[in-house]
């Protein structure tokens, strides 16, 4: 880290001893998993830097922005419309939920058999380890899976900052109306806490910023379709994870710079692995940072991950908002319909997800699909069975969490799967 941020962490009320421990574990894991990779693109240096400063410079940047009166909005789901937050000059941030932290504390409030992502966001807060939670003015939840819905009630008792958006379970006409009204309500809430008003101009600008970010991520995804791929799955995953933390304009610029470099690599047939290396598409639950376990296993077992059908992946960037609107109301409708196109397993039916996976598989020229569900994530666990019957590519299902206990067992199963693809 570029400087000592202890005074800032103290001011935010973090547990300094535990926090030092967390940063040292994170830095070791990063060295082992990321910095040991061969032939990384130069453009990854920026993202390495962001990670090295994830609890430092970025936190300070947001802290300073808050002093200037900007509001910080924390989220746990890609259903929360970033465009509205940016239109009101807010800062939109994904909160810490990707590591096995504070489980013991969390289990005082929620059952043991809760998915790792929920346990982690409770655990990070209860252990005083997430600076972003402390910086938020509002934490926005959503009525997606049952675990999250109920955990948000408890999270509100703890943080007193929750606002929950009602997300329908289906996508019929009435559901669409309900969701649009939730988007409008969210806009009202943001206007109230920021003391600002959405205008057509700032809504258009914000939409463009978020669209550009998604277009850059899509560009990165398409480059992974080449054989040999110019970037590892681990690195591409990291970029997709950082999309939830970084300043969106700076982030987009850096992703595009990285893509320029990758295009050169493709022209020169330069890749991170040799041509013909088995190519894996991972589908399923989100990969909140720093959950790198599955990618690390696959890429250390002789294959390469070429795509993530995930909220930290294609579900986040596949569709953009149609920016062709002439009133705030029309803009809100376009935003609401773009978000309702997200094929989260919490919806029923959710058949478009099957088609989207099939298309992505073809687009990325993948050789096999690994379906990954976080343990106790019922929506994705159940869809994993359905997918097995509906797609005709080589396929395996795994259920795991953030712990390293099943690392060896998973590696054996994944190696065996990869063998069948050669
Ligand atoms: S749009 S996937 S980010 S809800 S918390 S569903 S892992 S049991 S995160 Fe999600 Fe939004 Fe849907 Fe995407 Fe399962 Fe855990 Fe629930 Fe989870």
PDB file of N, CA and C in Angstrom, residues 293-355:
ATOM      1  N   UNK A 293     -11.255 -19.044  -6.025  1.00  0.00           N
ATOM      2  CA  UNK A 293     -10.940 -20.462  -5.820  1.00  0.00           C
ATOM      3  C   UNK A 293     -11.147 -21.327  -7.071  1.00  0.00           C
ATOM      4  N   UNK A 294     -12.324 -21.257  -7.654  1.00  0.00           N
ATOM      5  CA  UNK A 294     -12.638 -22.168  -8.754  1.00  0.00           C
ATOM      6  C   UNK A 294     -11.770 -21.895  -9.979  1.00  0.00           C
ATOM      7  N   UNK A 295     -11.585 -20.618 -10.298  1.00  0.00           N
ATOM      8  CA  UNK A 295     -10.728 -20.276 -11.438  1.00  0.00           C
ATOM      9  C   UNK A 295      -9.304 -20.783 -11.201  1.00  0.00           C
ATOM     10  N   UNK A 296      -8.835 -20.625  -9.968  1.00  0.00           N
ATOM     11  CA  UNK A 296      -7.465 -21.077  -9.661  1.00  0.00           C
ATOM     12  C   UNK A 296      -7.366 -22.592  -9.852  1.00  0.00           C
ATOM     13  N   UNK A 297      -8.370 -23.311  -9.418  1.00  0.00           N
ATOM     14  CA  UNK A 297      -8.319 -24.775  -9.567  1.00  0.00           C
ATOM     15  C   UNK A 297      -8.319 -25.149 -11.054  1.00  0.00           C
ATOM     16  N   UNK A 298      -9.247 -24.570 -11.817  1.00  0.00           N
ATOM     17  CA  UNK A 298      -9.355 -24.933 -13.244  1.00  0.00           C
ATOM     18  C   UNK A 298      -8.048 -24.614 -13.960  1.00  0.00           C
ATOM     19  N   UNK A 299      -7.509 -23.412 -13.688  1.00  0.00           N
ATOM     20  CA  UNK A 299      -6.336 -22.995 -14.459  1.00  0.00           C
ATOM     21  C   UNK A 299      -5.052 -23.650 -13.953  1.00  0.00           C
ATOM     22  N   UNK A 300      -5.114 -24.301 -12.833  1.00  0.00           N
ATOM     23  CA  UNK A 300      -3.961 -25.093 -12.387  1.00  0.00           C
ATOM     24  C   UNK A 300      -4.165 -26.567 -12.691  1.00  0.00           C
ATOM     25  N   UNK A 301      -5.195 -26.855 -13.462  1.00  0.00           N
ATOM     26  CA  UNK A 301      -5.472 -28.255 -13.802  1.00  0.00           C
ATOM     27  C   UNK A 301      -5.394 -28.466 -15.307  1.00  0.00           C
ATOM     28  N   UNK A 302      -4.724 -27.564 -16.004  1.00  0.00           N
ATOM     29  CA  UNK A 302      -4.486 -27.766 -17.436  1.00  0.00           C
ATOM     30  C   UNK A 302      -5.569 -27.228 -18.351  1.00  0.00           C
ATOM     31  N   UNK A 303      -6.472 -26.379 -17.845  1.00  0.00           N
ATOM     32  CA  UNK A 303      -7.501 -25.788 -18.710  1.00  0.00           C
ATOM     33  C   UNK A 303      -7.475 -24.271 -18.531  1.00  0.00           C
ATOM     34  N   UNK A 304      -8.306 -23.599 -19.304  1.00  0.00           N
ATOM     35  CA  UNK A 304      -8.410 -22.144 -19.150  1.00  0.00           C
ATOM     36  C   UNK A 304      -9.882 -21.756 -19.090  1.00  0.00           C
ATOM     37  N   UNK A 305     -10.192 -20.801 -18.223  1.00  0.00           N
ATOM     38  CA  UNK A 305     -11.578 -20.318 -18.128  1.00  0.00           C
ATOM     39  C   UNK A 305     -11.744 -19.214 -19.170  1.00  0.00           C
ATOM     40  N   UNK A 306     -12.708 -19.394 -20.074  1.00  0.00           N
ATOM     41  CA  UNK A 306     -12.898 -18.386 -21.130  1.00  0.00           C
ATOM     42  C   UNK A 306     -14.127 -17.505 -20.891  1.00  0.00           C
ATOM     43  N   UNK A 307     -14.924 -17.829 -19.871  1.00  0.00           N
ATOM     44  CA  UNK A 307     -16.074 -16.970 -19.613  1.00  0.00           C
ATOM     45  C   UNK A 307     -16.770 -17.308 -18.316  1.00  0.00           C
ATOM     46  N   UNK A 308     -17.490 -16.313 -17.794  1.00  0.00           N
ATOM     47  CA  UNK A 308     -18.275 -16.509 -16.573  1.00  0.00           C
ATOM     48  C   UNK A 308     -19.725 -16.134 -16.873  1.00  0.00           C
ATOM     49  N   UNK A 309     -20.605 -17.110 -16.826  1.00  0.00           N
ATOM     50  CA  UNK A 309     -22.037 -16.801 -16.911  1.00  0.00           C
ATOM     51  C   UNK A 309     -22.446 -16.564 -15.461  1.00  0.00           C
ATOM     52  N   UNK A 310     -22.296 -15.326 -15.046  1.00  0.00           N
ATOM     53  CA  UNK A 310     -22.378 -15.002 -13.622  1.00  0.00           C
ATOM     54  C   UNK A 310     -22.727 -13.526 -13.498  1.00  0.00           C
ATOM     55  N   UNK A 311     -23.155 -13.122 -12.298  1.00  0.00           N
ATOM     56  CA  UNK A 311     -23.403 -11.695 -12.103  1.00  0.00           C
ATOM     57  C   UNK A 311     -22.086 -10.933 -12.059  1.00  0.00           C
ATOM     58  N   UNK A 312     -21.010 -11.639 -11.707  1.00  0.00           N
ATOM     59  CA  UNK A 312     -19.684 -11.052 -11.862  1.00  0.00           C
ATOM     60  C   UNK A 312     -19.175 -11.646 -13.171  1.00  0.00           C
ATOM     61  N   UNK A 313     -19.709 -11.171 -14.247  1.00  0.00           N
ATOM     62  CA  UNK A 313     -19.461 -11.750 -15.556  1.00  0.00           C
ATOM     63  C   UNK A 313     -20.567 -11.335 -16.509  1.00  0.00           C
ATOM     64  N   UNK A 314     -20.979 -12.248 -17.375  1.00  0.00           N
ATOM     65  CA  UNK A 314     -21.848 -11.858 -18.498  1.00  0.00           C
ATOM     66  C   UNK A 314     -23.208 -11.307 -18.077  1.00  0.00           C
ATOM     67  N   UNK A 315     -23.760 -11.776 -16.944  1.00  0.00           N
ATOM     68  CA  UNK A 315     -25.068 -11.252 -16.548  1.00  0.00           C
ATOM     69  C   UNK A 315     -25.002  -9.748 -16.248  1.00  0.00           C
ATOM     70  N   UNK A 316     -23.805  -9.294 -15.911  1.00  0.00           N
ATOM     71  CA  UNK A 316     -23.643  -7.875 -15.576  1.00  0.00           C
ATOM     72  C   UNK A 316     -23.484  -6.991 -16.811  1.00  0.00           C
ATOM     73  N   UNK A 317     -22.967  -7.554 -17.919  1.00  0.00           N
ATOM     74  CA  UNK A 317     -22.681  -6.649 -19.044  1.00  0.00           C
ATOM     75  C   UNK A 317     -23.400  -7.023 -20.341  1.00  0.00           C
ATOM     76  N   UNK A 318     -24.143  -8.116 -20.350  1.00  0.00           N
ATOM     77  CA  UNK A 318     -24.727  -8.587 -21.616  1.00  0.00           C
ATOM     78  C   UNK A 318     -25.629  -7.521 -22.259  1.00  0.00           C
ATOM     79  N   UNK A 319     -26.542  -6.940 -21.480  1.00  0.00           N
ATOM     80  CA  UNK A 319     -27.445  -5.933 -22.047  1.00  0.00           C
ATOM     81  C   UNK A 319     -27.062  -4.536 -21.575  1.00  0.00           C
ATOM     82  N   UNK A 320     -27.257  -3.565 -22.465  1.00  0.00           N
ATOM     83  CA  UNK A 320     -27.055  -2.179 -22.048  1.00  0.00           C
ATOM     84  C   UNK A 320     -28.411  -1.464 -22.116  1.00  0.00           C
ATOM     85  N   UNK A 321     -28.461  -0.282 -21.508  1.00  0.00           N
ATOM     86  CA  UNK A 321     -29.727   0.474 -21.523  1.00  0.00           C
ATOM     87  C   UNK A 321     -29.845   1.210 -22.856  1.00  0.00           C
ATOM     88  N   UNK A 322     -31.022   1.151 -23.460  1.00  0.00           N
ATOM     89  CA  UNK A 322     -31.276   1.915 -24.679  1.00  0.00           C
ATOM     90  C   UNK A 322     -31.283   3.397 -24.298  1.00  0.00           C
ATOM     91  N   UNK A 323     -30.271   4.109 -24.768  1.00  0.00           N
ATOM     92  CA  UNK A 323     -30.081   5.503 -24.350  1.00  0.00           C
ATOM     93  C   UNK A 323     -30.931   6.482 -25.164  1.00  0.00           C
ATOM     94  N   UNK A 324     -31.765   5.942 -25.996  1.00  0.00           N
ATOM     95  CA  UNK A 324     -32.555   6.788 -26.886  1.00  0.00           C
ATOM     96  C   UNK A 324     -33.884   7.143 -26.190  1.00  0.00           C
ATOM     97  N   UNK A 325     -33.808   8.017 -25.191  1.00  0.00           N
ATOM     98  CA  UNK A 325     -35.045   8.443 -24.515  1.00  0.00           C
ATOM     99  C   UNK A 325     -35.099   9.958 -24.424  1.00  0.00           C
ATOM    100  N   UNK A 326     -36.328  10.476 -24.372  1.00  0.00           N
ATOM    101  CA  UNK A 326     -36.488  11.934 -24.439  1.00  0.00           C
ATOM    102  C   UNK A 326     -37.157  12.534 -23.209  1.00  0.00           C
ATOM    103  N   UNK A 327     -37.395  11.712 -22.205  1.00  0.00           N
ATOM    104  CA  UNK A 327     -37.929  12.250 -20.951  1.00  0.00           C
ATOM    105  C   UNK A 327     -37.409  11.379 -19.807  1.00  0.00           C
ATOM    106  N   UNK A 328     -37.488  11.907 -18.603  1.00  0.00           N
ATOM    107  CA  UNK A 328     -37.022  11.125 -17.443  1.00  0.00           C
ATOM    108  C   UNK A 328     -37.853   9.847 -17.338  1.00  0.00           C
ATOM    109  N   UNK A 329     -39.172   9.975 -17.535  1.00  0.00           N
ATOM    110  CA  UNK A 329     -40.062   8.799 -17.400  1.00  0.00           C
ATOM    111  C   UNK A 329     -39.667   7.712 -18.388  1.00  0.00           C
ATOM    112  N   UNK A 330     -39.400   8.143 -19.627  1.00  0.00           N
ATOM    113  CA  UNK A 330     -39.014   7.168 -20.643  1.00  0.00           C
ATOM    114  C   UNK A 330     -37.672   6.521 -20.256  1.00  0.00           C
ATOM    115  N   UNK A 331     -36.756   7.346 -19.746  1.00  0.00           N
ATOM    116  CA  UNK A 331     -35.452   6.831 -19.320  1.00  0.00           C
ATOM    117  C   UNK A 331     -35.621   5.778 -18.224  1.00  0.00           C
ATOM    118  N   UNK A 332     -36.507   6.078 -17.260  1.00  0.00           N
ATOM    119  CA  UNK A 332     -36.710   5.124 -16.153  1.00  0.00           C
ATOM    120  C   UNK A 332     -37.310   3.819 -16.672  1.00  0.00           C
ATOM    121  N   UNK A 333     -38.181   3.935 -17.661  1.00  0.00           N
ATOM    122  CA  UNK A 333     -38.759   2.713 -18.251  1.00  0.00           C
ATOM    123  C   UNK A 333     -37.691   1.874 -18.927  1.00  0.00           C
ATOM    124  N   UNK A 334     -36.800   2.551 -19.662  1.00  0.00           N
ATOM    125  CA  UNK A 334     -35.741   1.816 -20.376  1.00  0.00           C
ATOM    126  C   UNK A 334     -34.794   1.165 -19.371  1.00  0.00           C
ATOM    127  N   UNK A 335     -34.509   1.892 -18.310  1.00  0.00           N
ATOM    128  CA  UNK A 335     -33.621   1.328 -17.277  1.00  0.00           C
ATOM    129  C   UNK A 335     -34.309   0.127 -16.642  1.00  0.00           C
ATOM    130  N   UNK A 336     -35.573   0.290 -16.291  1.00  0.00           N
ATOM    131  CA  UNK A 336     -36.260  -0.817 -15.613  1.00  0.00           C
ATOM    132  C   UNK A 336     -36.346  -2.040 -16.528  1.00  0.00           C
ATOM    133  N   UNK A 337     -36.569  -1.823 -17.829  1.00  0.00           N
ATOM    134  CA  UNK A 337     -36.695  -3.013 -18.678  1.00  0.00           C
ATOM    135  C   UNK A 337     -35.336  -3.658 -18.907  1.00  0.00           C
ATOM    136  N   UNK A 338     -34.273  -2.882 -18.947  1.00  0.00           N
ATOM    137  CA  UNK A 338     -32.934  -3.501 -19.080  1.00  0.00           C
ATOM    138  C   UNK A 338     -32.626  -4.391 -17.861  1.00  0.00           C
ATOM    139  N   UNK A 339     -32.947  -3.890 -16.680  1.00  0.00           N
ATOM    140  CA  UNK A 339     -32.622  -4.676 -15.481  1.00  0.00           C
ATOM    141  C   UNK A 339     -33.480  -5.937 -15.400  1.00  0.00           C
ATOM    142  N   UNK A 340     -34.731  -5.803 -15.845  1.00  0.00           N
ATOM    143  CA  UNK A 340     -35.587  -6.990 -15.755  1.00  0.00           C
ATOM    144  C   UNK A 340     -35.182  -8.069 -16.775  1.00  0.00           C
ATOM    145  N   UNK A 341     -34.258  -7.741 -17.650  1.00  0.00           N
ATOM    146  CA  UNK A 341     -33.795  -8.777 -18.587  1.00  0.00           C
ATOM    147  C   UNK A 341     -32.718  -9.667 -17.943  1.00  0.00           C
ATOM    148  N   UNK A 342     -32.278  -9.320 -16.736  1.00  0.00           N
ATOM    149  CA  UNK A 342     -31.237 -10.143 -16.091  1.00  0.00           C
ATOM    150  C   UNK A 342     -31.846 -11.500 -15.726  1.00  0.00           C
ATOM    151  N   UNK A 343     -31.158 -12.557 -16.145  1.00  0.00           N
ATOM    152  CA  UNK A 343     -31.703 -13.913 -15.973  1.00  0.00           C
ATOM    153  C   UNK A 343     -31.212 -14.570 -14.676  1.00  0.00           C
ATOM    154  N   UNK A 344     -31.544 -13.936 -13.568  1.00  0.00           N
ATOM    155  CA  UNK A 344     -31.166 -14.476 -12.252  1.00  0.00           C
ATOM    156  C   UNK A 344     -32.027 -15.705 -11.952  1.00  0.00           C
ATOM    157  N   UNK A 345     -31.427 -16.695 -11.313  1.00  0.00           N
ATOM    158  CA  UNK A 345     -32.145 -17.939 -11.012  1.00  0.00           C
ATOM    159  C   UNK A 345     -33.264 -17.724  -9.985  1.00  0.00           C
ATOM    160  N   UNK A 346     -33.344 -16.543  -9.393  1.00  0.00           N
ATOM    161  CA  UNK A 346     -34.430 -16.273  -8.451  1.00  0.00           C
ATOM    162  C   UNK A 346     -35.767 -16.123  -9.174  1.00  0.00           C
ATOM    163  N   UNK A 347     -35.751 -15.992 -10.500  1.00  0.00           N
ATOM    164  CA  UNK A 347     -36.999 -15.841 -11.264  1.00  0.00           C
ATOM    165  C   UNK A 347     -37.548 -17.191 -11.702  1.00  0.00           C
ATOM    166  N   UNK A 348     -38.861 -17.229 -11.864  1.00  0.00           N
ATOM    167  CA  UNK A 348     -39.485 -18.409 -12.445  1.00  0.00           C
ATOM    168  C   UNK A 348     -40.529 -17.999 -13.470  1.00  0.00           C
ATOM    169  N   UNK A 349     -40.602 -18.592 -14.671  1.00  0.00           N
ATOM    170  CA  UNK A 349     -39.548 -19.485 -15.163  1.00  0.00           C
ATOM    171  C   UNK A 349     -38.315 -18.654 -15.518  1.00  0.00           C
ATOM    172  N   UNK A 350     -37.240 -19.305 -15.833  1.00  0.00           N
ATOM    173  CA  UNK A 350     -36.011 -18.570 -16.151  1.00  0.00           C
ATOM    174  C   UNK A 350     -35.338 -19.218 -17.353  1.00  0.00           C
ATOM    175  N   UNK A 351     -36.195 -19.581 -18.342  1.00  0.00           N
ATOM    176  CA  UNK A 351     -35.676 -20.361 -19.471  1.00  0.00           C
ATOM    177  C   UNK A 351     -34.652 -19.611 -20.314  1.00  0.00           C
ATOM    178  N   UNK A 352     -34.752 -18.261 -20.286  1.00  0.00           N
ATOM    179  CA  UNK A 352     -33.795 -17.520 -21.119  1.00  0.00           C
ATOM    180  C   UNK A 352     -32.358 -17.773 -20.672  1.00  0.00           C
ATOM    181  N   UNK A 353     -32.197 -18.145 -19.396  1.00  0.00           N
ATOM    182  CA  UNK A 353     -30.824 -18.401 -18.930  1.00  0.00           C
ATOM    183  C   UNK A 353     -30.208 -19.568 -19.701  1.00  0.00           C
ATOM    184  N   UNK A 354     -31.009 -20.582 -19.963  1.00  0.00           N
ATOM    185  CA  UNK A 354     -30.486 -21.751 -20.689  1.00  0.00           C
ATOM    186  C   UNK A 354     -30.012 -21.320 -22.080  1.00  0.00           C
ATOM    187  N   UNK A 355     -30.850 -20.520 -22.735  1.00  0.00           N
ATOM    188  CA  UNK A 355     -30.473 -20.051 -24.078  1.00  0.00           C
ATOM    189  C   UNK A 355     -29.230 -19.174 -24.001  1.00  0.00           C
TER     190      UNK A 355
END
